[in-house]
Short mmCIF file of C-alpha atoms in Angstrom, two decimals:
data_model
loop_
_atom_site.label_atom_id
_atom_site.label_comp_id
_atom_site.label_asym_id
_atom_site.label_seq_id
_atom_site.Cartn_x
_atom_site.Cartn_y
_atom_site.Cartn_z
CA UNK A 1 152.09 91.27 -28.70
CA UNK A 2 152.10 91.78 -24.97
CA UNK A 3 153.03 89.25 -22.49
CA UNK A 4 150.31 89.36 -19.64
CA UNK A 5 151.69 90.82 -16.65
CA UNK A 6 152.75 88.44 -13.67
CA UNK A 7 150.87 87.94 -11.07
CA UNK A 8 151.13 89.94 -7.35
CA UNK A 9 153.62 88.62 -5.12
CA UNK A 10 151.53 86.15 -2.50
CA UNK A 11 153.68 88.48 0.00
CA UNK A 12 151.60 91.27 -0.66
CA UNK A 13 148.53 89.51 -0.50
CA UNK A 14 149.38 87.80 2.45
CA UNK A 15 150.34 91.51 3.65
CA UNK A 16 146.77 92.56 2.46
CA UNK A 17 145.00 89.98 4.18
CA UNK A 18 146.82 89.92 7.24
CA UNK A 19 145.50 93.89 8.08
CA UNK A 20 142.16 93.09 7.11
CA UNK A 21 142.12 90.52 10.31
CA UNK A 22 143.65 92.48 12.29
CA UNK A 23 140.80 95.29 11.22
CA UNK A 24 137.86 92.83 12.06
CA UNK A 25 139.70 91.57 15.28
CA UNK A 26 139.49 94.95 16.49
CA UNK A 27 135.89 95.67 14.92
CA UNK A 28 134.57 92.68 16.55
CA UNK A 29 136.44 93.55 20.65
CA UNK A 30 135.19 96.95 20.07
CA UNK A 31 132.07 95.62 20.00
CA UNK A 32 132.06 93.08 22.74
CA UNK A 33 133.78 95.51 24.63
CA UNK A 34 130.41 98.26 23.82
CA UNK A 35 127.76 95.26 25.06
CA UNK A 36 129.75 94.11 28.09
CA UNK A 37 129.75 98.08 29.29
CA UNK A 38 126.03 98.45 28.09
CA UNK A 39 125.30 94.76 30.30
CA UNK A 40 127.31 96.29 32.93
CA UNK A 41 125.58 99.37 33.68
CA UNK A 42 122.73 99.20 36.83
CA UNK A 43 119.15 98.75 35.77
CA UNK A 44 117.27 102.43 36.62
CA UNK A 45 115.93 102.50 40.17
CA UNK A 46 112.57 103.20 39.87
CA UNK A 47 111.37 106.26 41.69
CA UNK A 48 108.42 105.81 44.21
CA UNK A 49 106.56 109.05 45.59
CA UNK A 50 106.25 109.42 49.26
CA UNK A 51 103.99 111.95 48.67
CA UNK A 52 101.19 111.84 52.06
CA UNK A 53 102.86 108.98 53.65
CA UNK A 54 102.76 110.36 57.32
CA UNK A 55 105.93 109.49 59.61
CA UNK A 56 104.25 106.82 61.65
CA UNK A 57 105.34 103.07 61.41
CA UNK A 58 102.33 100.68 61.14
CA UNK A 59 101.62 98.33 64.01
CA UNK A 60 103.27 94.59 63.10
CA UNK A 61 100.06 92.77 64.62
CA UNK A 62 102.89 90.90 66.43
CA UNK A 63 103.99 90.96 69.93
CA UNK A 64 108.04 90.24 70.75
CA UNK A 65 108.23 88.56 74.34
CA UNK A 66 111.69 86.96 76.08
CA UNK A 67 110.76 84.24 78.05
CA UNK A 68 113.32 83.22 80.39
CA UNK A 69 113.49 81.23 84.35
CA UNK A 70 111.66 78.10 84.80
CA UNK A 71 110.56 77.26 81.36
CA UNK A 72 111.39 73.93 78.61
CA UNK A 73 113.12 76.31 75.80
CA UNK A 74 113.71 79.91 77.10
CA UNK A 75 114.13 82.69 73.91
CA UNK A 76 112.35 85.11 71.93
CA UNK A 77 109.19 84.37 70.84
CA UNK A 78 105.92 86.10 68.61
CA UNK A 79 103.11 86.57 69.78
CA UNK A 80 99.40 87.39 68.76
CA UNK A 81 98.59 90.88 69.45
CA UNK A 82 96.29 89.48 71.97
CA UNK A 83 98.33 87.20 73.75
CA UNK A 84 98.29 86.14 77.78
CA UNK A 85 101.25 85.07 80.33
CA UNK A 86 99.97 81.91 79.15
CA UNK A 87 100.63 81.81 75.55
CA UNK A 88 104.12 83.31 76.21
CA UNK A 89 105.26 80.06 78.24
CA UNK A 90 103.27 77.70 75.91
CA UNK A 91 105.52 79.08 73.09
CA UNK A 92 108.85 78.30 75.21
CA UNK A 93 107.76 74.59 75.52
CA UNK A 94 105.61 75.25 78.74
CA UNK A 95 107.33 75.16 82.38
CA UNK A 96 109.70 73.13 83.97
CA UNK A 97 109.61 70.81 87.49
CA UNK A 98 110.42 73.91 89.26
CA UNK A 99 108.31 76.67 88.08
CA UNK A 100 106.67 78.61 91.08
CA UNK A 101 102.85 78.84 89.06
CA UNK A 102 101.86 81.27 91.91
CA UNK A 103 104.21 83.73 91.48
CA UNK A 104 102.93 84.16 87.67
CA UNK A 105 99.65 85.57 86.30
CA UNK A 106 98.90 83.22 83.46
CA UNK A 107 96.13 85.02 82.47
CA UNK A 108 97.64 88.46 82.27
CA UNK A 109 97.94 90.07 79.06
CA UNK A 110 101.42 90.47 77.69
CA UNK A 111 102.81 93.51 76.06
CA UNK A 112 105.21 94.40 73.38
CA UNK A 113 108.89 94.01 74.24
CA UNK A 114 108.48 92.32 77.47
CA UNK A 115 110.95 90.01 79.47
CA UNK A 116 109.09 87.43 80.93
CA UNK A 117 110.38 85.52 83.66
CA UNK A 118 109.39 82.16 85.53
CA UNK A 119 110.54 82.04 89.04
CA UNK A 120 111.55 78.50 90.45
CA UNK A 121 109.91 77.53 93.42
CA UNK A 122 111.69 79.45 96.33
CA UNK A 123 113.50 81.87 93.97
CA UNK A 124 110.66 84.56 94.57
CA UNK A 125 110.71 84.53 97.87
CA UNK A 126 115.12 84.31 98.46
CA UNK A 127 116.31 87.30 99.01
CA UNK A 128 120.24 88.50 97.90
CA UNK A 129 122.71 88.20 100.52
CA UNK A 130 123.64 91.82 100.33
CA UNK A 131 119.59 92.96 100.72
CA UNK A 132 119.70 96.31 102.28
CA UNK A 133 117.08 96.44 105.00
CA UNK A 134 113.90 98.09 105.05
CA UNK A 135 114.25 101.88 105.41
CA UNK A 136 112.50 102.08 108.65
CA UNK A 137 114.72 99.63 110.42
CA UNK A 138 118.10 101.39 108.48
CA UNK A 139 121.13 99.18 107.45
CA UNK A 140 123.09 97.39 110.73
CA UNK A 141 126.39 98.85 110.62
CA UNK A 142 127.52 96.33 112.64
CA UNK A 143 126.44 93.27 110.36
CA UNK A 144 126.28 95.44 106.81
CA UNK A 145 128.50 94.24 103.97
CA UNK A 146 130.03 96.74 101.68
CA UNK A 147 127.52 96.54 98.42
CA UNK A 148 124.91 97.73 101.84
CA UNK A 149 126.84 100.29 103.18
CA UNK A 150 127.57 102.12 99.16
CA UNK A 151 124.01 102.22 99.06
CA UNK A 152 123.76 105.25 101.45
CA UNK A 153 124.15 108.41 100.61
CA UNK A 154 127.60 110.06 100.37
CA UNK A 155 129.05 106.63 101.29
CA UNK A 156 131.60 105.43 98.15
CA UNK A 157 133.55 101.83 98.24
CA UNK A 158 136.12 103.88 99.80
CA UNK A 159 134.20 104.90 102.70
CA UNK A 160 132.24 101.72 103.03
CA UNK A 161 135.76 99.85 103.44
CA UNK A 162 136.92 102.53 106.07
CA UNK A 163 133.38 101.61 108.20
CA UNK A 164 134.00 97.96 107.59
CA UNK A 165 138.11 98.49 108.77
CA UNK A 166 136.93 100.72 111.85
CA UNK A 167 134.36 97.87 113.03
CA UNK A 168 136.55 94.95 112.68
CA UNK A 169 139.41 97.05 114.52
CA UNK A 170 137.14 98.66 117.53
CA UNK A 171 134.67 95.70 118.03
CA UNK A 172 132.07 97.26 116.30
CA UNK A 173 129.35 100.38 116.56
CA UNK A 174 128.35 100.95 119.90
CA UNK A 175 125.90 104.32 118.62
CA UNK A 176 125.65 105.39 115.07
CA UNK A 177 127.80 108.68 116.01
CA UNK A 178 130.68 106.50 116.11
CA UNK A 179 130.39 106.92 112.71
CA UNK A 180 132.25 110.12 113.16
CA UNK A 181 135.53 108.47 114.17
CA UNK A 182 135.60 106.68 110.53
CA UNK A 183 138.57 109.20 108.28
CA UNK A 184 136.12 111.23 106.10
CA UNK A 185 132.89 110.97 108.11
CA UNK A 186 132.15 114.25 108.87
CA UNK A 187 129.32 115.91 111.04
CA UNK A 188 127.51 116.87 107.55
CA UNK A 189 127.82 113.18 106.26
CA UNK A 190 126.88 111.95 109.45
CA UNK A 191 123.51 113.92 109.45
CA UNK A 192 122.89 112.81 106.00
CA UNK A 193 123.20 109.05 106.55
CA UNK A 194 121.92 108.52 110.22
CA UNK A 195 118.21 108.16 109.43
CA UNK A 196 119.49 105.03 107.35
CA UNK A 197 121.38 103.37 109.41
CA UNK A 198 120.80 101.56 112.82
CA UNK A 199 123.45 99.49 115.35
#
């Protein structure tokens, strides 16, 4: 008679059961590691055919003004499409204690992109101290600052300082062909500025 055979060592088993985790374990992060990928990758864009759509951009139906000057809250504003001066400074809060009303056209219609601004009383009508003067009376070389004297032609900050030097050094322009004792006025620049200029 035959003795039954022992049983397996519980180290085997325990070997056994041991690789069989270690199996699922890596079963089970191949498999989280598949859906995260799949959850990862970007929905499809979906394709939309342009097919007869011209190259035109459709009016808004909206009207972008800048309101600025004499007004409660100067900024951008929208507009109806139909919009007057009007609407424009009701939108910025209406005007303030200054506004000059007469300078404005309320009732003109405003357009697209516009800078809209309110004068203060007196503001319309002051003019910057370096105005140039009318063309038919020609710039006083004799009073002009420099900003006046760049504007004519040929006539750089360079040469508008020489002018300014000679005048304060000789007493001022007695004729406008005094001009040609300035360094760098010559007869040809002379010609070209003496219509615009007066003493």
């Amino acid at each position: 008679m035959t003795s039954p055979q022992p049983p397996a060592p519980p180290r085997r088993r325990l070997r056994l059961s041991m690789g069989a985790a270690v199996v699922l374990a890596l079963v089970v992060l191949s498999a989280a590691v598949g859906v995260g990928i799949m959850r990862g990758q970007a929905a499809p864009v979906e394709s939309v055919s342009v097919a007869g759509v011209e190259g035109t951009v459709e009016p808004s139906g909206e009207l972008y003004v800048h309101v600025l000057g004499a007004v409660a809250q100067p900024g951008l504003y929208i507009l109806d499409p139909d919009a007057r001066l009007v609407d424009a400074v009701a939108a910025a809060g209406g005007t303030t204690e200054v506004a000059d009303l007469a300078a404005i056209n309320l009732a003109r219609v405003v357009e697209d992109g516009e800078q809209i601004v309110v004068p203060a009383v007196g503001a319309a009508q002051a003019a910057p101290p370096s105005a140039v003067a009318p063309a038919e009376e020609g710039i006083d070389l004799n009073a002009a600052d420099q900003a006046a004297l760049e504007t004519l032609p040929g006539i750089g900050p360079a040469l508008a300082g020489r002018i300014i030097a000679w005048r304060d050094e000789n007493g001022g322009f007695r004729s406008v062909d005094d001009l040609l004792a300035v360094p760098g006025i010559g007869e040809k620049l002379l010609a070209g500025v003496r219509d615009g200029v007066r003493v």
